[in-house]
Tab-separated table of C-alpha atoms in Angstrom:
chain	number	residue	atom	x	y	z
A	1	UNK	CA	6.179	-29.876	-10.816
A	2	UNK	CA	8.334	-30.942	-7.977
A	3	UNK	CA	8.337	-29.862	-4.369
A	4	UNK	CA	11.495	-29.789	-2.249
A	5	UNK	CA	11.836	-30.060	1.335
A	6	UNK	CA	11.034	-26.838	3.203
A	7	UNK	CA	13.770	-24.455	3.979
A	8	UNK	CA	13.941	-22.597	7.234
A	9	UNK	CA	14.773	-18.878	7.671
A	10	UNK	CA	14.310	-16.434	10.647
A	11	UNK	CA	12.552	-14.002	8.280
A	12	UNK	CA	10.758	-14.486	4.827
A	13	UNK	CA	9.810	-11.352	2.850
A	14	UNK	CA	7.315	-11.458	0.029
A	15	UNK	CA	8.046	-8.748	-2.521
A	16	UNK	CA	11.493	-7.358	-3.353
A	17	UNK	CA	10.576	-3.712	-4.129
A	18	UNK	CA	12.222	-0.865	-2.168
A	19	UNK	CA	10.033	-1.750	1.105
A	20	UNK	CA	10.949	-5.565	0.887
A	21	UNK	CA	14.588	-4.676	0.221
A	22	UNK	CA	14.642	-2.436	3.295
A	23	UNK	CA	13.124	-4.943	5.543
A	24	UNK	CA	15.589	-7.499	4.439
A	25	UNK	CA	18.369	-5.181	4.831
A	26	UNK	CA	17.371	-4.548	8.592
A	27	UNK	CA	16.786	-8.179	9.501
A	28	UNK	CA	20.117	-8.974	7.897
A	29	UNK	CA	21.930	-6.242	9.833
A	30	UNK	CA	20.537	-7.719	12.882
A	31	UNK	CA	21.954	-11.093	11.962
A	32	UNK	CA	18.741	-12.754	10.918
A	33	UNK	CA	18.693	-15.192	8.077
A	34	UNK	CA	16.510	-13.888	5.366
A	35	UNK	CA	14.659	-15.034	2.340
A	36	UNK	CA	13.162	-12.573	-0.124
A	37	UNK	CA	10.615	-13.610	-2.776
A	38	UNK	CA	10.029	-11.478	-5.953
A	39	UNK	CA	7.636	-12.469	-8.959
A	40	UNK	CA	8.592	-9.576	-11.124
A	41	UNK	CA	11.715	-7.389	-11.131
A	42	UNK	CA	13.806	-6.945	-7.972
A	43	UNK	CA	13.458	-3.217	-7.168
A	44	UNK	CA	9.759	-3.309	-7.512
A	45	UNK	CA	7.216	-0.689	-8.948
A	46	UNK	CA	9.278	2.414	-7.841
A	47	UNK	CA	12.302	1.649	-9.752
A	48	UNK	CA	10.809	0.558	-13.054
A	49	UNK	CA	7.320	1.956	-13.345
A	50	UNK	CA	6.758	4.752	-10.779
A	51	UNK	CA	9.175	7.143	-8.882
A	52	UNK	CA	12.342	6.753	-10.980
A	53	UNK	CA	10.855	6.823	-14.729
A	54	UNK	CA	8.300	9.490	-13.966
A	55	UNK	CA	10.788	11.874	-12.446
A	56	UNK	CA	13.253	11.081	-15.201
A	57	UNK	CA	10.528	12.228	-17.502
A	58	UNK	CA	9.615	15.218	-15.592
A	59	UNK	CA	13.026	16.694	-14.756
A	60	UNK	CA	13.544	18.152	-18.369
A	61	UNK	CA	10.096	19.518	-18.267
A	62	UNK	CA	10.700	21.448	-15.130
A	63	UNK	CA	14.429	22.324	-15.997
A	64	UNK	CA	12.934	23.955	-19.155
A	65	UNK	CA	10.262	25.613	-17.356
A	66	UNK	CA	12.725	27.275	-14.971
A	67	UNK	CA	14.823	28.277	-17.875
A	68	UNK	CA	11.997	30.043	-19.572
A	69	UNK	CA	11.549	32.240	-16.325
A	70	UNK	CA	15.209	33.769	-16.791
A	71	UNK	CA	16.455	36.303	-19.289
A	72	UNK	CA	19.325	35.248	-21.161
A	73	UNK	CA	17.751	31.690	-21.104
A	74	UNK	CA	14.181	32.143	-21.985
A	75	UNK	CA	14.559	32.626	-25.764
A	76	UNK	CA	16.765	29.555	-26.171
A	77	UNK	CA	14.366	27.328	-23.875
A	78	UNK	CA	11.337	27.872	-26.308
A	79	UNK	CA	12.224	24.854	-28.430
A	80	UNK	CA	10.499	21.773	-28.050
A	81	UNK	CA	12.051	19.153	-25.900
A	82	UNK	CA	13.910	16.371	-27.656
A	83	UNK	CA	11.434	13.590	-26.588
A	84	UNK	CA	13.566	10.726	-27.755
A	85	UNK	CA	16.535	11.920	-25.726
A	86	UNK	CA	14.221	12.333	-22.675
A	87	UNK	CA	12.925	8.643	-23.178
A	88	UNK	CA	16.482	7.355	-23.500
A	89	UNK	CA	17.440	9.035	-20.330
A	90	UNK	CA	14.465	7.455	-18.647
A	91	UNK	CA	15.510	4.068	-19.905
A	92	UNK	CA	18.895	4.570	-18.292
A	93	UNK	CA	17.271	5.135	-14.950
A	94	UNK	CA	15.373	2.101	-15.047
A	95	UNK	CA	18.350	0.003	-16.162
A	96	UNK	CA	16.349	-0.798	-19.215
A	97	UNK	CA	14.097	-2.874	-17.168
A	98	UNK	CA	16.705	-5.257	-16.230
A	99	UNK	CA	17.280	-5.897	-12.462
A	100	UNK	CA	20.916	-7.269	-12.481
A	101	UNK	CA	22.235	-4.434	-10.170
A	102	UNK	CA	19.297	-4.887	-7.838
A	103	UNK	CA	20.025	-8.605	-7.586
A	104	UNK	CA	23.590	-7.915	-6.813
A	105	UNK	CA	22.476	-5.749	-4.051
A	106	UNK	CA	20.297	-8.401	-2.458
A	107	UNK	CA	23.109	-10.873	-2.617
A	108	UNK	CA	25.593	-8.288	-1.144
A	109	UNK	CA	23.629	-8.093	2.144
A	110	UNK	CA	23.539	-11.943	2.363
A	111	UNK	CA	19.832	-12.551	1.674
A	112	UNK	CA	18.491	-15.477	-0.318
A	113	UNK	CA	16.575	-14.357	-3.449
A	114	UNK	CA	13.667	-16.640	-4.668
A	115	UNK	CA	12.092	-15.892	-8.041
A	116	UNK	CA	8.524	-16.638	-8.441
A	117	UNK	CA	4.914	-16.194	-6.790
A	118	UNK	CA	5.163	-16.170	-3.088
A	119	UNK	CA	2.030	-17.303	-1.283
A	120	UNK	CA	1.341	-17.771	2.296
A	121	UNK	CA	0.508	-21.442	3.070
A	122	UNK	CA	-0.474	-21.250	6.610
A	123	UNK	CA	1.234	-19.690	9.529
A	124	UNK	CA	4.901	-18.836	9.142
A	125	UNK	CA	4.919	-20.717	5.716
A	126	UNK	CA	5.507	-19.517	2.296
A	127	UNK	CA	5.253	-21.497	-0.846
A	128	UNK	CA	7.011	-20.030	-3.916
A	129	UNK	CA	5.953	-20.907	-7.454
A	130	UNK	CA	8.990	-20.486	-9.559
A	131	UNK	CA	8.695	-19.640	-13.288
A	132	UNK	CA	9.967	-23.096	-14.342
A	133	UNK	CA	7.079	-24.805	-12.524
A	134	UNK	CA	8.849	-25.931	-9.442
A	135	UNK	CA	7.698	-25.084	-5.989
A	136	UNK	CA	9.717	-24.350	-2.817
A	137	UNK	CA	8.361	-23.995	0.716
A	138	UNK	CA	9.920	-21.591	3.080
A	139	UNK	CA	9.181	-21.337	6.866
A	140	UNK	CA	9.935	-18.620	9.071
A	141	UNK	CA	11.156	-18.819	12.556
A	142	UNK	CA	10.097	-15.287	13.514
A	143	UNK	CA	8.377	-13.395	10.727
A	144	UNK	CA	6.747	-13.050	7.361
A	145	UNK	CA	6.588	-9.658	5.968
A	146	UNK	CA	4.108	-8.892	3.081
A	147	UNK	CA	5.642	-6.201	1.055
A	148	UNK	CA	3.698	-6.938	-2.311
A	149	UNK	CA	2.678	-3.089	-2.881
A	150	UNK	CA	-0.432	-1.940	-4.750
A	151	UNK	CA	-1.506	-2.026	-8.295
A	152	UNK	CA	-3.543	0.666	-10.407
A	153	UNK	CA	-7.187	0.495	-9.958
A	154	UNK	CA	-9.312	0.585	-12.929
A	155	UNK	CA	-13.103	1.689	-13.061
A	156	UNK	CA	-15.906	-0.612	-13.719
A	157	UNK	CA	-16.430	0.391	-17.412
A	158	UNK	CA	-18.159	-2.390	-19.823
A	159	UNK	CA	-15.430	-3.428	-22.620
A	160	UNK	CA	-12.575	-1.482	-20.926
A	161	UNK	CA	-10.203	-4.288	-21.440
A	162	UNK	CA	-10.615	-4.100	-25.009
A	163	UNK	CA	-9.668	-0.364	-24.954
A	164	UNK	CA	-6.153	-1.321	-23.601
A	165	UNK	CA	-6.024	1.632	-21.461
A	166	UNK	CA	-2.894	2.902	-19.822
A	167	UNK	CA	-2.339	2.731	-16.312
A	168	UNK	CA	0.636	4.245	-14.302
A	169	UNK	CA	2.971	1.611	-15.680
A	170	UNK	CA	2.263	2.303	-19.320
A	171	UNK	CA	2.458	6.024	-18.701
A	172	UNK	CA	5.983	5.781	-17.412
A	173	UNK	CA	7.299	3.307	-19.774
A	174	UNK	CA	5.766	4.397	-23.107
A	175	UNK	CA	8.188	4.141	-26.044
A	176	UNK	CA	6.868	7.459	-27.705
A	177	UNK	CA	4.521	10.299	-26.955
A	178	UNK	CA	1.017	9.736	-28.237
A	179	UNK	CA	-0.453	12.613	-30.380
A	180	UNK	CA	-3.613	12.748	-28.132
A	181	UNK	CA	-3.708	11.468	-24.438
A	182	UNK	CA	-6.792	11.576	-22.077
A	183	UNK	CA	-5.816	11.454	-18.403
A	184	UNK	CA	-8.651	10.503	-16.084
A	185	UNK	CA	-7.968	11.626	-12.468
A	186	UNK	CA	-7.121	14.387	-10.272
A	187	UNK	CA	-4.435	12.937	-8.057
A	188	UNK	CA	-0.592	12.815	-8.189
A	189	UNK	CA	-0.282	10.226	-11.091
A	190	UNK	CA	-2.719	12.124	-13.192
A	191	UNK	CA	-1.131	15.773	-12.867
A	192	UNK	CA	2.475	14.511	-13.115
A	193	UNK	CA	1.684	12.573	-16.186
A	194	UNK	CA	-0.355	15.479	-17.767
A	195	UNK	CA	2.642	17.538	-17.076
A	196	UNK	CA	5.172	15.178	-18.652
A	197	UNK	CA	3.508	14.133	-21.681
A	198	UNK	CA	1.966	17.737	-22.584
A	199	UNK	CA	5.624	18.885	-22.463
A	200	UNK	CA	6.826	15.872	-24.322
A	201	UNK	CA	4.398	16.547	-27.441
A	202	UNK	CA	1.128	15.172	-26.542
A	203	UNK	CA	-2.242	16.945	-26.790
A	204	UNK	CA	-3.483	16.090	-23.093
A	205	UNK	CA	-7.042	16.201	-21.976
A	206	UNK	CA	-7.423	15.919	-18.196
A	207	UNK	CA	-10.778	14.689	-16.901
A	208	UNK	CA	-11.437	15.311	-13.141
A	209	UNK	CA	-14.442	13.715	-11.389
A	210	UNK	CA	-16.359	16.121	-9.060
A	211	UNK	CA	-15.906	19.770	-8.233
A	212	UNK	CA	-12.995	19.337	-5.698
A	213	UNK	CA	-10.392	20.297	-8.238
A	214	UNK	CA	-6.798	18.661	-8.190
A	215	UNK	CA	-4.721	17.176	-5.410
A	216	UNK	CA	-7.688	16.872	-2.906
A	217	UNK	CA	-5.667	15.578	-0.033
A	218	UNK	CA	-3.378	18.873	0.086
A	219	UNK	CA	-4.520	22.328	0.868
A	220	UNK	CA	-6.788	23.726	-1.640
A	221	UNK	CA	-4.612	26.445	-3.048
A	222	UNK	CA	-2.065	23.483	-4.132
A	223	UNK	CA	-4.626	22.121	-6.559
A	224	UNK	CA	-5.535	25.602	-7.700
A	225	UNK	CA	-1.959	26.716	-8.416
A	226	UNK	CA	-1.132	23.202	-10.141
A	227	UNK	CA	-4.300	23.573	-12.427
A	228	UNK	CA	-3.480	26.899	-13.398
A	229	UNK	CA	0.029	25.836	-14.537
A	230	UNK	CA	-1.272	22.993	-16.401
A	231	UNK	CA	-3.916	25.094	-18.233
A	232	UNK	CA	-1.021	27.489	-19.016
A	233	UNK	CA	1.046	24.609	-20.391
A	234	UNK	CA	-1.762	23.857	-22.773
A	235	UNK	CA	-3.666	20.932	-20.980
A	236	UNK	CA	-7.447	21.000	-21.740
A	237	UNK	CA	-8.503	20.539	-18.069
A	238	UNK	CA	-11.939	19.763	-17.386
A	239	UNK	CA	-13.309	19.352	-13.842
A	240	UNK	CA	-16.831	17.938	-12.661
A	241	UNK	CA	-16.308	15.328	-15.405
A	242	UNK	CA	-16.495	11.510	-15.356
A	243	UNK	CA	-16.088	8.891	-18.006
A	244	UNK	CA	-19.241	7.319	-18.914
A	245	UNK	CA	-17.795	4.784	-21.453
A	246	UNK	CA	-14.565	4.164	-23.614
A	247	UNK	CA	-14.185	2.256	-26.616
A	248	UNK	CA	-11.412	2.027	-29.282
A	249	UNK	CA	-12.536	2.388	-32.842
A	250	UNK	CA	-9.829	1.540	-35.481
A	251	UNK	CA	-7.237	2.290	-33.082
A	252	UNK	CA	-8.616	5.655	-31.808
A	253	UNK	CA	-9.895	5.738	-28.270
A	254	UNK	CA	-13.146	7.454	-27.858
A	255	UNK	CA	-14.278	8.535	-24.322
A	256	UNK	CA	-17.938	9.759	-23.706
A	257	UNK	CA	-18.254	11.666	-20.547
A	258	UNK	CA	-21.287	12.171	-18.339
A	259	UNK	CA	-22.044	15.444	-19.786
A	260	UNK	CA	-22.217	13.980	-23.413
A	261	UNK	CA	-18.732	15.019	-24.537
A	262	UNK	CA	-17.189	12.789	-27.070
A	263	UNK	CA	-13.383	12.961	-26.752
A	264	UNK	CA	-11.034	11.211	-29.221
A	265	UNK	CA	-7.519	10.306	-28.224
A	266	UNK	CA	-4.779	7.809	-29.202
A	267	UNK	CA	-4.487	6.600	-25.423
A	268	UNK	CA	-6.317	6.932	-22.347
A	269	UNK	CA	-4.617	6.865	-19.028
A	270	UNK	CA	-6.531	6.121	-15.821
A	271	UNK	CA	-4.999	7.384	-12.819
A	272	UNK	CA	-7.860	6.656	-10.364
A	273	UNK	CA	-6.520	5.070	-7.358
A	274	UNK	CA	-4.708	1.839	-6.100
A	275	UNK	CA	-5.725	-1.413	-4.951
A	276	UNK	CA	-3.588	-3.801	-2.662
A	277	UNK	CA	-1.653	-6.548	-4.236
A	278	UNK	CA	-2.961	-9.195	-1.968
A	279	UNK	CA	-5.472	-11.087	-4.025
A	280	UNK	CA	-3.217	-13.995	-4.794
A	281	UNK	CA	-0.821	-14.335	-1.761
A	282	UNK	CA	-2.566	-16.908	0.277
A	283	UNK	CA	-4.325	-14.633	2.922
A	284	UNK	CA	-7.133	-17.241	3.226
A	285	UNK	CA	-4.748	-19.678	4.589
A	286	UNK	CA	-4.231	-17.638	7.747
A	287	UNK	CA	-7.875	-16.401	8.015
A	288	UNK	CA	-7.548	-13.072	6.178
A	289	UNK	CA	-9.388	-11.735	3.294
A	290	UNK	CA	-7.867	-12.045	-0.094
A	291	UNK	CA	-7.474	-8.772	-2.100
A	292	UNK	CA	-7.875	-6.679	1.195
A	293	UNK	CA	-5.713	-3.843	2.809
A	294	UNK	CA	-3.875	-5.186	5.657
A	295	UNK	CA	-4.516	-3.448	8.991
A	296	UNK	CA	-1.327	-3.131	11.218
A	297	UNK	CA	-0.125	-1.558	14.632
A	298	UNK	CA	2.597	0.714	14.582
A	299	UNK	CA	5.192	-1.695	14.502
A	300	UNK	CA	3.664	-2.975	11.180
A	301	UNK	CA	2.444	-6.180	12.672
A	302	UNK	CA	-0.920	-7.333	11.166
A	303	UNK	CA	-3.762	-7.198	13.818
A	304	UNK	CA	-4.196	-10.437	15.424
A	305	UNK	CA	-1.152	-12.098	14.050
A	306	UNK	CA	2.005	-12.434	15.985
A	307	UNK	CA	4.302	-13.299	13.270
A	308	UNK	CA	2.957	-11.582	10.288
A	309	UNK	CA	3.817	-7.937	8.945
A	310	UNK	CA	2.519	-5.905	6.367
A	311	UNK	CA	4.872	-3.017	5.172
A	312	UNK	CA	4.389	-0.314	2.545
A	313	UNK	CA	1.373	0.006	0.354
A	314	UNK	CA	-0.354	-3.051	1.405
A	315	UNK	CA	-1.292	-1.471	4.774
A	316	UNK	CA	-2.853	1.656	3.194
A	317	UNK	CA	-1.285	4.044	5.742
A	318	UNK	CA	0.672	6.029	3.413
A	319	UNK	CA	0.997	4.918	-0.315
A	320	UNK	CA	4.543	6.539	-0.960
A	321	UNK	CA	7.827	4.748	-1.612
A	322	UNK	CA	9.791	6.866	0.851
A	323	UNK	CA	7.114	6.234	3.569
A	324	UNK	CA	7.194	2.496	2.982
A	325	UNK	CA	10.896	2.435	3.328
A	326	UNK	CA	10.362	4.270	6.735
A	327	UNK	CA	7.870	1.646	7.671
A	328	UNK	CA	10.332	-1.120	6.538
A	329	UNK	CA	13.121	0.236	8.862
A	330	UNK	CA	10.726	0.298	11.793
A	331	UNK	CA	9.469	-3.174	10.840
A	332	UNK	CA	12.939	-4.536	10.586
A	333	UNK	CA	13.909	-3.220	13.929
A	334	UNK	CA	10.695	-4.583	15.417
A	335	UNK	CA	11.317	-8.002	14.067
A	336	UNK	CA	14.859	-8.074	15.438
A	337	UNK	CA	13.904	-6.903	18.835
A	338	UNK	CA	11.186	-9.629	19.078
A	339	UNK	CA	13.422	-12.326	17.852
A	340	UNK	CA	15.898	-11.284	20.678
A	341	UNK	CA	13.140	-10.841	23.298
A	342	UNK	CA	13.812	-7.156	23.450
A	343	UNK	CA	10.663	-5.258	24.695
A	344	UNK	CA	8.869	-3.811	21.822
A	345	UNK	CA	7.729	-0.082	22.277
A	346	UNK	CA	5.142	0.198	19.396
A	347	UNK	CA	3.112	2.343	21.717
A	348	UNK	CA	5.780	4.913	22.229
A	349	UNK	CA	5.550	7.805	19.771
A	350	UNK	CA	8.692	8.457	17.715
A	351	UNK	CA	10.281	5.388	19.160
A	352	UNK	CA	12.336	2.846	17.258
A	353	UNK	CA	9.458	0.492	17.007
A	354	UNK	CA	6.674	2.849	16.142
A	355	UNK	CA	5.827	4.288	12.674
A	356	UNK	CA	4.676	7.442	14.111
A	357	UNK	CA	5.269	9.620	11.031
A	358	UNK	CA	2.513	7.695	9.326
A	359	UNK	CA	0.105	9.666	11.529
A	360	UNK	CA	1.641	12.942	11.998
A	361	UNK	CA	4.385	13.891	9.431
A	362	UNK	CA	4.129	12.158	6.019
A	363	UNK	CA	5.819	14.397	3.430
A	364	UNK	CA	5.077	14.467	-0.235
A	365	UNK	CA	6.357	16.379	-3.325
A	366	UNK	CA	4.226	16.574	-6.749
A	367	UNK	CA	6.632	17.305	-9.641
A	368	UNK	CA	4.615	19.579	-11.550
A	369	UNK	CA	4.960	23.127	-12.641
A	370	UNK	CA	4.644	24.564	-10.013
A	371	UNK	CA	5.727	21.917	-7.561
A	372	UNK	CA	3.559	21.112	-4.688
A	373	UNK	CA	5.032	19.884	-1.357
A	374	UNK	CA	3.445	19.251	2.043
A	375	UNK	CA	4.146	17.446	5.320
A	376	UNK	CA	2.100	16.871	8.286
A	377	UNK	CA	-1.639	17.981	8.543
A	378	UNK	CA	-3.578	20.456	6.374
A	379	UNK	CA	-5.622	23.005	8.004
A	380	UNK	CA	-8.823	20.867	7.479
A	381	UNK	CA	-7.094	17.787	8.858
A	382	UNK	CA	-5.826	19.579	11.956
A	383	UNK	CA	-9.167	20.969	12.776
A	384	UNK	CA	-10.822	17.622	12.354
A	385	UNK	CA	-8.354	16.010	14.548
A	386	UNK	CA	-9.392	18.318	17.233
A	387	UNK	CA	-6.368	20.599	17.490
A	388	UNK	CA	-6.739	24.419	18.040
A	389	UNK	CA	-4.805	25.637	15.040
A	390	UNK	CA	-4.198	28.635	12.889
A	391	UNK	CA	-3.005	28.772	9.370
A	392	UNK	CA	-0.363	31.413	8.256
A	393	UNK	CA	0.043	32.158	4.605
A	394	UNK	CA	2.721	33.808	2.800
A	395	UNK	CA	2.986	34.821	-0.910
A	396	UNK	CA	6.198	32.962	-1.890
A	397	UNK	CA	6.750	35.482	-4.747
A	398	UNK	CA	7.393	38.187	-2.278
A	399	UNK	CA	10.574	36.352	-0.860
A	400	UNK	CA	14.007	37.631	-2.481
A	401	UNK	CA	15.238	34.262	-3.181
A	402	UNK	CA	12.079	33.286	-5.259
A	403	UNK	CA	12.314	36.349	-7.443
A	404	UNK	CA	15.806	35.468	-8.177
A	405	UNK	CA	14.805	31.942	-8.943
A	406	UNK	CA	12.748	33.141	-11.690
A	407	UNK	CA	10.856	36.077	-13.061
A	408	UNK	CA	7.158	36.483	-12.187
A	409	UNK	CA	7.574	33.738	-9.599
A	410	UNK	CA	4.221	32.422	-8.408
A	411	UNK	CA	3.678	30.414	-5.193
A	412	UNK	CA	2.254	30.138	-1.820
A	413	UNK	CA	3.380	28.731	1.565
A	414	UNK	CA	1.208	27.822	4.549
A	415	UNK	CA	2.213	26.856	8.176
A	416	UNK	CA	-0.482	25.280	10.295
A	417	UNK	CA	0.352	26.170	13.836
A	418	UNK	CA	-1.033	24.545	16.910
A	419	UNK	CA	-1.969	27.389	19.290
A	420	UNK	CA	-1.859	25.354	22.443
A	421	UNK	CA	1.791	24.258	22.284
A	422	UNK	CA	3.020	26.754	19.393
A	423	UNK	CA	4.439	23.833	17.262
A	424	UNK	CA	3.880	23.353	13.697
A	425	UNK	CA	1.298	20.628	12.713
A	426	UNK	CA	1.669	21.125	8.849
A	427	UNK	CA	3.380	23.076	6.240
A	428	UNK	CA	2.587	23.102	2.320
A	429	UNK	CA	4.658	25.055	-0.084
A	430	UNK	CA	3.509	25.586	-3.719
A	431	UNK	CA	5.985	27.004	-6.405
A	432	UNK	CA	8.862	26.261	-8.644
A	433	UNK	CA	11.683	24.440	-6.938
A	434	UNK	CA	10.079	23.934	-3.572
A	435	UNK	CA	10.407	20.145	-3.476
A	436	UNK	CA	13.878	20.457	-2.176
A	437	UNK	CA	12.443	22.652	0.769
A	438	UNK	CA	10.117	20.242	2.258
A	439	UNK	CA	12.658	18.323	4.358
A	440	UNK	CA	13.263	21.398	6.639
A	441	UNK	CA	9.574	21.511	7.352
A	442	UNK	CA	9.719	17.712	8.030
A	443	UNK	CA	12.281	18.213	10.367
A	444	UNK	CA	10.202	21.000	12.228
A	445	UNK	CA	7.193	18.978	12.244
A	446	UNK	CA	8.605	15.637	13.466
A	447	UNK	CA	10.782	17.468	16.096
A	448	UNK	CA	7.873	19.507	17.221
A	449	UNK	CA	10.221	22.472	17.260
A	450	UNK	CA	8.726	25.372	19.277
A	451	UNK	CA	8.056	28.505	17.205
A	452	UNK	CA	10.339	30.397	19.798
A	453	UNK	CA	13.369	28.130	18.884
A	454	UNK	CA	12.665	28.498	15.112
A	455	UNK	CA	13.401	32.125	15.349
A	456	UNK	CA	16.968	31.088	15.900
A	457	UNK	CA	17.062	29.097	12.702
A	458	UNK	CA	18.274	31.734	10.546
A	459	UNK	CA	17.675	31.186	6.735
A	460	UNK	CA	20.349	32.110	4.399
A	461	UNK	CA	19.687	35.136	2.120
A	462	UNK	CA	18.754	35.238	-0.517
A	463	UNK	CA	17.216	31.943	-0.703
A	464	UNK	CA	13.670	30.717	-1.098
A	465	UNK	CA	13.916	29.310	2.405
A	466	UNK	CA	13.735	32.762	3.813
A	467	UNK	CA	9.920	32.037	3.534
A	468	UNK	CA	10.342	30.570	7.098
A	469	UNK	CA	11.294	33.920	8.466
A	470	UNK	CA	8.228	35.366	6.562
A	471	UNK	CA	5.912	32.803	7.960
A	472	UNK	CA	7.206	33.346	11.654
A	473	UNK	CA	6.642	37.226	11.292
A	474	UNK	CA	3.292	36.656	9.833
A	475	UNK	CA	2.317	34.591	12.892
A	476	UNK	CA	3.786	37.161	15.178
A	477	UNK	CA	2.003	39.975	13.647
A	478	UNK	CA	-1.547	38.681	13.419
């Protein structure tokens, strides 16, 4: 190995996923020289193993489900999906796991890309171990941003490595549909992948620990309606079930549950949480614990460090790509402001340097059939936060636009209203096609729009968005 002299930049970003790319974009737009370090593919988890491939798998599934609700299309939509064609389209959205286009984008913003493992080597210093064994030392005049994301967590089961289990990466990049698939977990990855692979030809068994059901972080009815949809699609859903052991015998996975059931499958997917990718990035050289989540202030600066930022999954505030990109825009603005001596306003809610939405207005869409979408606080979260609130519920199937969307439309909407200020603290929609509706709710929550003003936001007729009028009427009449 050889080591070159250190190269100085204003900002060094570790991790070139969507979060790191957005930090670099903002610091370069502010005129700061920026280096970005990546050990895998430029574009990160979202582009190759998460958001894009998973939604490419799910889109044909949901389109067929919608077609089956419409006379004139229902009969022709009964045929199985062309799994090979769906997987080929998925491959196109991942650029066949090549990052040439993303590299060109980084070069286009004027950032310098370094391939290799980036590790902190003391304050404001990053050492890059390149694939060819060479090492380079980068120093940062103003900031280092850790944007390394998270990885799938696997349970501590003896011999699990020999089973070769799937994580979210294998689930979104598989070259064919397994005949039988066990999915362990009740969160977003679990329900989306159960939805996708059941429709693509696998016989899916979904094992959910505890009695809380699916999508535990959303309103309870969201998990209930998604569970009903999975069961109707043919998924064998078992709640209150934990995997006690897993082995692979002559190529077959055998999972034994805590109830003594023995389940055989071709593959097993564990979708049981995430861990930060901070175990080998040199945190110990700056007094931080390797493998830990990094606590930050609202400008995304690591607690106790005036030069180190942690943006995206690594800070454990909101493990969603769009929320990480939002944080990146805030962090980039804060880094640029501090570099130019502008006062930072991280304590100013909704200001340019404060990631306020992480606390009050995180939107999310679960691409199942039905879809589940939410933003802000659930009823339970709002009550726990000390707000005096009331939940207003509407059957989405009673809205004219929903009945036109598909026969026997089934769904539900909830608005959580702060009774003191008469603003909305949270909204949840569950039903086919509701994912495209959640941004209107996000604007209402972020803008703290008074209900009195929302009466003047007239929804077009006949659309599913007319549920907003129904929610306001229900609040008024009760």
